[in-house]
Each structure stands twice: as C-alpha cells, then as structure tokens.
C-alpha cells in the first residue's frame, strides 16, 4: 500500500518504521527540519518538510488517489483533522486515520469525515473496563 503520514514525531516515526517493515511505501510530512533529517537517515521513506495542512505541501508530496491511506499522527487534533479532510476531499484518498489526543474530539472527527480515529486514552479506558468485567 501507499501510505502518507503527517507528523514524524515518536508516533509517526515508529508507525512509518513498522509499515516499511511490512513492505508498504511510506511518505512522511514533517514541519521540523531537524526531525526530517533524523527520519531520512534512519528510514527508507520519502520525507517532505512542510505543513501537512497546506495543499501546496500535499501536492509536493505527490498525494493523489494512488495513495491508499492517509494518517495524521501529530500532537494536534486540529492538524490531524484538517489534513485528513484535505486528503479525502481534495486528493481522493479512500481511507483516513487520525490520532486523537483529546478523547472528546473522537466523535466530531468521525462526523467530519475521518474514517478511523485512534485515542490512546479511550483505548486504555476500554481495556480497563474489559478487565474489570472479568
């Protein structure tokens, strides 16, 4: 699969590494130039230095409907939401995934078109509920 990740921090970096290990083609868009340098030296990915909410940057990344998945992994819910919306509506990406830092944003992100939301807080809470029921 062709996958684009916005955010090359810890989550984005480790996700990219795992996807590469499973033979996926990965593009990472990251704003921090130093982080881009680190990623480019450690992973075999296409790396773009820029703002993932910019249509120009997404064009530079070569984003198009040939990409199967778009994933927002930044630490900012709004950036993840906007970039996923652009990927879907402007570039025709079929599946979008957004990291959700504030669990209160999960439902609104889904309502605004993000296909899958991932909230560590909600995941842990659900795991604890399952354990408590046993």
Short mmCIF file of N, CA and C in Angstrom, two decimals:
data_model
loop_
_atom_site.label_atom_id
_atom_site.label_comp_id
_atom_site.label_asym_id
_atom_site.label_seq_id
_atom_site.Cartn_x
_atom_site.Cartn_y
_atom_site.Cartn_z
N UNK A 1 0.83 -1.19 0.00
CA UNK A 1 0.00 0.00 0.00
C UNK A 1 0.87 1.25 0.00
N UNK A 2 0.34 2.32 -0.53
CA UNK A 2 0.97 3.64 -0.46
C UNK A 2 0.32 4.40 0.69
N UNK A 3 1.14 4.83 1.63
CA UNK A 3 0.63 5.45 2.85
C UNK A 3 1.35 6.76 3.10
N UNK A 4 0.60 7.80 3.43
CA UNK A 4 1.17 9.09 3.79
C UNK A 4 0.90 9.35 5.26
N UNK A 5 1.94 9.75 5.98
CA UNK A 5 1.84 10.06 7.41
C UNK A 5 2.19 11.52 7.61
N UNK A 6 1.33 12.23 8.31
CA UNK A 6 1.63 13.61 8.71
C UNK A 6 2.11 13.55 10.15
N UNK A 7 3.30 14.06 10.39
CA UNK A 7 3.86 14.06 11.73
C UNK A 7 4.91 12.98 11.88
N UNK A 8 6.15 13.41 12.03
CA UNK A 8 7.25 12.47 12.16
C UNK A 8 7.79 12.35 13.56
N UNK A 9 6.98 12.70 14.54
CA UNK A 9 7.39 12.54 15.93
C UNK A 9 7.45 11.06 16.30
N UNK A 10 7.41 10.76 17.58
CA UNK A 10 7.55 9.37 18.03
C UNK A 10 6.51 8.45 17.41
N UNK A 11 5.25 8.86 17.44
CA UNK A 11 4.19 8.01 16.90
C UNK A 11 4.36 7.83 15.40
N UNK A 12 4.53 8.92 14.67
CA UNK A 12 4.69 8.85 13.22
C UNK A 12 5.93 8.07 12.81
N UNK A 13 7.04 8.30 13.51
CA UNK A 13 8.29 7.62 13.20
C UNK A 13 8.15 6.11 13.37
N UNK A 14 7.65 5.68 14.53
CA UNK A 14 7.54 4.25 14.80
C UNK A 14 6.50 3.59 13.90
N UNK A 15 5.43 4.31 13.60
CA UNK A 15 4.43 3.79 12.67
C UNK A 15 5.05 3.61 11.27
N UNK A 16 5.77 4.61 10.81
CA UNK A 16 6.43 4.51 9.50
C UNK A 16 7.39 3.33 9.47
N UNK A 17 8.17 3.17 10.50
CA UNK A 17 9.13 2.06 10.57
C UNK A 17 8.42 0.71 10.49
N UNK A 18 7.32 0.60 11.20
CA UNK A 18 6.55 -0.65 11.21
C UNK A 18 5.92 -0.93 9.83
N UNK A 19 5.39 0.11 9.21
CA UNK A 19 4.78 -0.05 7.89
C UNK A 19 5.82 -0.44 6.83
N UNK A 20 7.00 0.17 6.91
CA UNK A 20 8.09 -0.18 5.99
C UNK A 20 8.47 -1.65 6.18
N UNK A 21 8.53 -2.07 7.43
CA UNK A 21 8.86 -3.47 7.74
C UNK A 21 7.87 -4.42 7.07
N UNK A 22 6.63 -3.98 6.94
CA UNK A 22 5.59 -4.80 6.31
C UNK A 22 5.44 -4.50 4.82
N UNK A 23 6.50 -3.90 4.25
CA UNK A 23 6.63 -3.70 2.79
C UNK A 23 5.69 -2.66 2.19
N UNK A 24 5.24 -1.69 2.99
CA UNK A 24 4.42 -0.62 2.46
C UNK A 24 5.32 0.54 2.01
N UNK A 25 4.84 1.31 1.05
CA UNK A 25 5.54 2.50 0.58
C UNK A 25 5.03 3.68 1.41
N UNK A 26 5.95 4.36 2.09
CA UNK A 26 5.56 5.39 3.06
C UNK A 26 6.15 6.74 2.70
N UNK A 27 5.31 7.77 2.81
CA UNK A 27 5.74 9.16 2.71
C UNK A 27 5.44 9.82 4.05
N UNK A 28 6.40 10.58 4.58
CA UNK A 28 6.20 11.29 5.84
C UNK A 28 6.32 12.79 5.58
N UNK A 29 5.35 13.54 6.09
CA UNK A 29 5.39 15.01 6.02
C UNK A 29 5.58 15.52 7.44
N UNK A 30 6.64 16.31 7.62
CA UNK A 30 7.01 16.82 8.95
C UNK A 30 7.47 18.26 8.83
N UNK A 31 7.06 19.11 9.79
CA UNK A 31 7.43 20.53 9.76
C UNK A 31 8.84 20.81 10.25
N UNK A 32 9.31 20.05 11.20
CA UNK A 32 10.61 20.30 11.83
C UNK A 32 11.74 19.77 10.93
N UNK A 33 12.59 20.68 10.43
CA UNK A 33 13.68 20.29 9.52
C UNK A 33 14.64 19.30 10.16
N UNK A 34 14.97 19.51 11.43
CA UNK A 34 15.90 18.61 12.11
C UNK A 34 15.32 17.20 12.20
N UNK A 35 14.03 17.13 12.49
CA UNK A 35 13.37 15.83 12.58
C UNK A 35 13.32 15.15 11.20
N UNK A 36 13.11 15.93 10.16
CA UNK A 36 13.15 15.39 8.79
C UNK A 36 14.50 14.75 8.51
N UNK A 37 15.56 15.42 8.92
CA UNK A 37 16.92 14.91 8.72
C UNK A 37 17.11 13.58 9.45
N UNK A 38 16.65 13.53 10.70
CA UNK A 38 16.78 12.30 11.50
C UNK A 38 16.01 11.16 10.83
N UNK A 39 14.78 11.44 10.42
CA UNK A 39 13.95 10.41 9.80
C UNK A 39 14.59 9.92 8.51
N UNK A 40 15.07 10.85 7.69
CA UNK A 40 15.65 10.47 6.39
C UNK A 40 16.90 9.62 6.56
N UNK A 41 17.62 9.79 7.66
CA UNK A 41 18.82 9.00 7.91
C UNK A 41 18.53 7.63 8.53
N UNK A 42 17.32 7.46 9.05
CA UNK A 42 17.00 6.21 9.74
C UNK A 42 15.99 5.34 9.01
N UNK A 43 15.18 5.95 8.14
CA UNK A 43 14.14 5.18 7.47
C UNK A 43 14.20 5.39 5.96
N UNK A 44 13.82 4.36 5.23
CA UNK A 44 13.74 4.45 3.78
C UNK A 44 12.35 4.92 3.39
N UNK A 45 12.12 6.22 3.56
CA UNK A 45 10.83 6.83 3.24
C UNK A 45 11.06 8.11 2.44
N UNK A 46 10.02 8.50 1.72
CA UNK A 46 10.02 9.82 1.10
C UNK A 46 9.66 10.79 2.22
N UNK A 47 10.48 11.82 2.42
CA UNK A 47 10.23 12.78 3.51
C UNK A 47 10.06 14.17 2.91
N UNK A 48 9.01 14.85 3.35
CA UNK A 48 8.71 16.20 2.90
C UNK A 48 8.70 17.11 4.12
N UNK A 49 9.47 18.18 4.05
CA UNK A 49 9.48 19.17 5.11
C UNK A 49 8.42 20.22 4.81
N UNK A 50 7.38 20.26 5.66
CA UNK A 50 6.33 21.24 5.45
C UNK A 50 5.12 21.01 6.33
N UNK A 51 4.13 21.86 6.14
CA UNK A 51 2.88 21.85 6.91
C UNK A 51 1.88 20.92 6.23
N UNK A 52 1.46 19.88 6.93
CA UNK A 52 0.54 18.90 6.39
C UNK A 52 -0.87 19.40 6.14
N UNK A 53 -1.15 20.65 6.52
CA UNK A 53 -2.47 21.22 6.23
C UNK A 53 -2.41 22.14 5.02
N UNK A 54 -1.27 22.18 4.36
CA UNK A 54 -1.09 23.02 3.17
C UNK A 54 -1.30 22.20 1.90
N UNK A 55 -2.20 22.64 1.04
CA UNK A 55 -2.44 21.94 -0.21
C UNK A 55 -1.17 21.90 -1.06
N UNK A 56 -0.39 22.98 -1.03
CA UNK A 56 0.87 23.01 -1.79
C UNK A 56 1.84 21.93 -1.30
N UNK A 57 1.94 21.76 0.01
CA UNK A 57 2.83 20.74 0.58
C UNK A 57 2.32 19.35 0.22
N UNK A 58 1.03 19.14 0.31
CA UNK A 58 0.46 17.84 -0.04
C UNK A 58 0.68 17.54 -1.52
N UNK A 59 0.59 18.57 -2.37
CA UNK A 59 0.91 18.40 -3.80
C UNK A 59 2.38 18.03 -3.98
N UNK A 60 3.26 18.71 -3.26
CA UNK A 60 4.69 18.43 -3.33
C UNK A 60 4.97 16.99 -2.93
N UNK A 61 4.23 16.50 -1.96
CA UNK A 61 4.39 15.11 -1.51
C UNK A 61 3.91 14.11 -2.56
N UNK A 62 3.21 14.62 -3.57
CA UNK A 62 2.70 13.73 -4.62
C UNK A 62 1.42 13.04 -4.21
N UNK A 63 0.73 13.61 -3.23
CA UNK A 63 -0.50 13.00 -2.74
C UNK A 63 -1.53 12.94 -3.87
N UNK A 64 -2.10 11.79 -4.07
CA UNK A 64 -3.15 11.60 -5.07
C UNK A 64 -3.90 10.32 -4.73
N UNK A 65 -4.84 9.96 -5.56
CA UNK A 65 -5.67 8.79 -5.26
C UNK A 65 -4.89 7.47 -5.37
N UNK A 66 -3.62 7.51 -5.79
CA UNK A 66 -2.79 6.31 -5.77
C UNK A 66 -2.42 5.92 -4.35
N UNK A 67 -2.53 6.86 -3.43
CA UNK A 67 -2.29 6.56 -2.01
C UNK A 67 -3.53 5.86 -1.47
N UNK A 68 -3.32 4.83 -0.68
CA UNK A 68 -4.42 4.06 -0.12
C UNK A 68 -4.89 4.60 1.23
N UNK A 69 -3.93 5.11 2.01
CA UNK A 69 -4.23 5.53 3.38
C UNK A 69 -3.48 6.82 3.70
N UNK A 70 -4.14 7.68 4.46
CA UNK A 70 -3.55 8.93 4.95
C UNK A 70 -3.72 8.93 6.46
N UNK A 71 -2.62 9.18 7.20
CA UNK A 71 -2.66 9.09 8.66
C UNK A 71 -2.11 10.37 9.28
N UNK A 72 -2.90 11.00 10.12
CA UNK A 72 -2.46 12.18 10.88
C UNK A 72 -2.01 11.76 12.26
N UNK A 73 -0.72 11.92 12.55
CA UNK A 73 -0.18 11.48 13.85
C UNK A 73 0.41 12.62 14.67
N UNK A 74 0.10 13.86 14.30
CA UNK A 74 0.69 14.98 15.04
C UNK A 74 0.09 15.04 16.44
N UNK A 75 0.65 15.87 17.26
CA UNK A 75 0.13 16.07 18.62
C UNK A 75 -1.02 17.06 18.68
N UNK A 76 -1.51 17.50 17.52
CA UNK A 76 -2.58 18.50 17.48
C UNK A 76 -3.78 17.93 16.73
N UNK A 77 -4.88 17.77 17.43
CA UNK A 77 -6.08 17.20 16.82
C UNK A 77 -6.55 17.97 15.60
N UNK A 78 -6.50 19.30 15.68
CA UNK A 78 -6.97 20.12 14.57
C UNK A 78 -6.16 19.88 13.30
N UNK A 79 -4.86 19.75 13.45
CA UNK A 79 -3.98 19.47 12.30
C UNK A 79 -4.31 18.10 11.72
N UNK A 80 -4.49 17.12 12.57
CA UNK A 80 -4.82 15.78 12.10
C UNK A 80 -6.16 15.78 11.36
N UNK A 81 -7.14 16.48 11.90
CA UNK A 81 -8.46 16.56 11.27
C UNK A 81 -8.39 17.25 9.91
N UNK A 82 -7.80 18.44 9.87
CA UNK A 82 -7.75 19.21 8.62
C UNK A 82 -6.97 18.45 7.55
N UNK A 83 -5.84 17.88 7.92
CA UNK A 83 -5.04 17.16 6.92
C UNK A 83 -5.79 15.93 6.39
N UNK A 84 -6.51 15.23 7.26
CA UNK A 84 -7.31 14.08 6.81
C UNK A 84 -8.44 14.53 5.89
N UNK A 85 -9.09 15.65 6.22
CA UNK A 85 -10.16 16.16 5.36
C UNK A 85 -9.62 16.54 3.99
N UNK A 86 -8.48 17.21 3.95
CA UNK A 86 -7.87 17.57 2.67
C UNK A 86 -7.51 16.33 1.87
N UNK A 87 -6.93 15.35 2.53
CA UNK A 87 -6.53 14.12 1.85
C UNK A 87 -7.74 13.46 1.19
N UNK A 88 -8.84 13.42 1.90
CA UNK A 88 -10.04 12.75 1.39
C UNK A 88 -10.75 13.58 0.32
N UNK A 89 -11.00 14.85 0.63
CA UNK A 89 -11.85 15.66 -0.25
C UNK A 89 -11.12 16.28 -1.43
N UNK A 90 -9.87 16.65 -1.25
CA UNK A 90 -9.12 17.30 -2.33
C UNK A 90 -8.32 16.27 -3.15
N UNK A 91 -7.75 15.28 -2.46
CA UNK A 91 -6.85 14.35 -3.14
C UNK A 91 -7.45 12.96 -3.37
N UNK A 92 -8.65 12.72 -2.89
CA UNK A 92 -9.33 11.46 -3.17
C UNK A 92 -8.80 10.24 -2.46
N UNK A 93 -8.14 10.44 -1.30
CA UNK A 93 -7.64 9.30 -0.53
C UNK A 93 -8.82 8.58 0.10
N UNK A 94 -8.86 7.27 -0.08
CA UNK A 94 -10.02 6.49 0.35
C UNK A 94 -10.14 6.36 1.87
N UNK A 95 -9.03 6.05 2.55
CA UNK A 95 -9.08 5.81 4.00
C UNK A 95 -8.21 6.82 4.72
N UNK A 96 -8.78 7.42 5.76
CA UNK A 96 -8.03 8.36 6.60
C UNK A 96 -8.09 7.89 8.05
N UNK A 97 -6.98 8.14 8.73
CA UNK A 97 -6.85 7.77 10.14
C UNK A 97 -6.28 8.97 10.87
N UNK A 98 -6.86 9.30 12.03
CA UNK A 98 -6.35 10.42 12.81
C UNK A 98 -6.08 10.01 14.24
N UNK A 99 -4.91 10.36 14.71
CA UNK A 99 -4.60 10.25 16.13
C UNK A 99 -5.41 11.33 16.83
N UNK A 100 -6.07 10.94 17.93
CA UNK A 100 -6.88 11.89 18.68
C UNK A 100 -6.26 12.03 20.07
N UNK A 101 -5.80 13.22 20.37
CA UNK A 101 -5.16 13.46 21.66
C UNK A 101 -6.18 13.75 22.75
N UNK A 102 -7.24 14.46 22.42
CA UNK A 102 -8.32 14.75 23.36
C UNK A 102 -9.50 13.84 23.01
N UNK A 103 -9.84 12.87 23.87
CA UNK A 103 -10.89 11.92 23.55
C UNK A 103 -12.25 12.58 23.22
N UNK A 104 -12.46 13.79 23.70
CA UNK A 104 -13.72 14.49 23.41
C UNK A 104 -13.85 14.80 21.92
N UNK A 105 -12.75 14.78 21.18
CA UNK A 105 -12.77 15.09 19.75
C UNK A 105 -13.05 13.88 18.86
N UNK A 106 -13.10 12.71 19.43
CA UNK A 106 -13.26 11.49 18.65
C UNK A 106 -14.52 11.50 17.79
N UNK A 107 -15.67 11.77 18.41
CA UNK A 107 -16.94 11.72 17.67
C UNK A 107 -17.02 12.79 16.60
N UNK A 108 -16.57 14.00 16.90
CA UNK A 108 -16.65 15.08 15.92
C UNK A 108 -15.76 14.79 14.72
N UNK A 109 -14.58 14.21 14.97
CA UNK A 109 -13.69 13.87 13.86
C UNK A 109 -14.36 12.84 12.95
N UNK A 110 -15.01 11.86 13.54
CA UNK A 110 -15.72 10.86 12.75
C UNK A 110 -16.85 11.52 11.94
N UNK A 111 -17.60 12.40 12.58
CA UNK A 111 -18.70 13.09 11.90
C UNK A 111 -18.20 13.99 10.76
N UNK A 112 -16.97 14.49 10.89
CA UNK A 112 -16.40 15.37 9.88
C UNK A 112 -15.61 14.62 8.80
N UNK A 113 -15.73 13.29 8.79
CA UNK A 113 -15.21 12.53 7.67
C UNK A 113 -13.98 11.68 7.88
N UNK A 114 -13.38 11.72 9.08
CA UNK A 114 -12.22 10.85 9.33
C UNK A 114 -12.73 9.42 9.48
N UNK A 115 -12.15 8.50 8.74
CA UNK A 115 -12.65 7.13 8.74
C UNK A 115 -12.36 6.38 10.04
N UNK A 116 -11.15 6.55 10.56
CA UNK A 116 -10.77 5.86 11.79
C UNK A 116 -10.08 6.85 12.72
N UNK A 117 -10.48 6.84 13.98
CA UNK A 117 -9.82 7.68 14.99
C UNK A 117 -9.16 6.75 16.01
N UNK A 118 -8.01 7.19 16.49
CA UNK A 118 -7.27 6.40 17.46
C UNK A 118 -6.95 7.28 18.66
N UNK A 119 -7.54 6.93 19.79
CA UNK A 119 -7.30 7.66 21.03
C UNK A 119 -6.69 6.71 22.04
N UNK A 120 -5.46 6.95 22.41
CA UNK A 120 -4.80 6.11 23.40
C UNK A 120 -5.57 6.12 24.72
N UNK A 121 -6.07 7.28 25.10
CA UNK A 121 -6.82 7.41 26.35
C UNK A 121 -8.05 6.51 26.34
N UNK A 122 -8.84 6.57 25.26
CA UNK A 122 -10.04 5.75 25.17
C UNK A 122 -9.71 4.26 25.08
N UNK A 123 -8.64 3.93 24.38
CA UNK A 123 -8.24 2.53 24.25
C UNK A 123 -7.88 1.95 25.61
N UNK A 124 -7.11 2.68 26.38
CA UNK A 124 -6.73 2.20 27.72
C UNK A 124 -7.95 2.10 28.62
N UNK A 125 -8.83 3.10 28.56
CA UNK A 125 -10.05 3.07 29.38
C UNK A 125 -10.90 1.85 29.04
N UNK A 126 -11.05 1.54 27.75
CA UNK A 126 -11.84 0.37 27.35
C UNK A 126 -11.18 -0.92 27.81
N UNK A 127 -9.86 -0.99 27.73
CA UNK A 127 -9.15 -2.17 28.21
C UNK A 127 -9.37 -2.39 29.71
N UNK A 128 -9.37 -1.29 30.45
CA UNK A 128 -9.61 -1.39 31.89
C UNK A 128 -11.03 -1.84 32.19
N UNK A 129 -12.00 -1.37 31.39
CA UNK A 129 -13.39 -1.80 31.56
C UNK A 129 -13.52 -3.28 31.30
N UNK A 130 -12.85 -3.77 30.27
CA UNK A 130 -12.91 -5.20 29.95
C UNK A 130 -12.30 -6.01 31.08
N UNK A 131 -11.17 -5.56 31.60
CA UNK A 131 -10.52 -6.27 32.71
C UNK A 131 -11.41 -6.28 33.95
N UNK A 132 -12.10 -5.15 34.22
CA UNK A 132 -12.94 -5.05 35.40
C UNK A 132 -14.15 -5.96 35.31
N UNK A 133 -14.63 -6.22 34.08
CA UNK A 133 -15.80 -7.07 33.89
C UNK A 133 -15.49 -8.54 34.14
N UNK A 134 -14.24 -8.93 34.01
CA UNK A 134 -13.87 -10.35 34.15
C UNK A 134 -13.86 -10.82 35.57
#
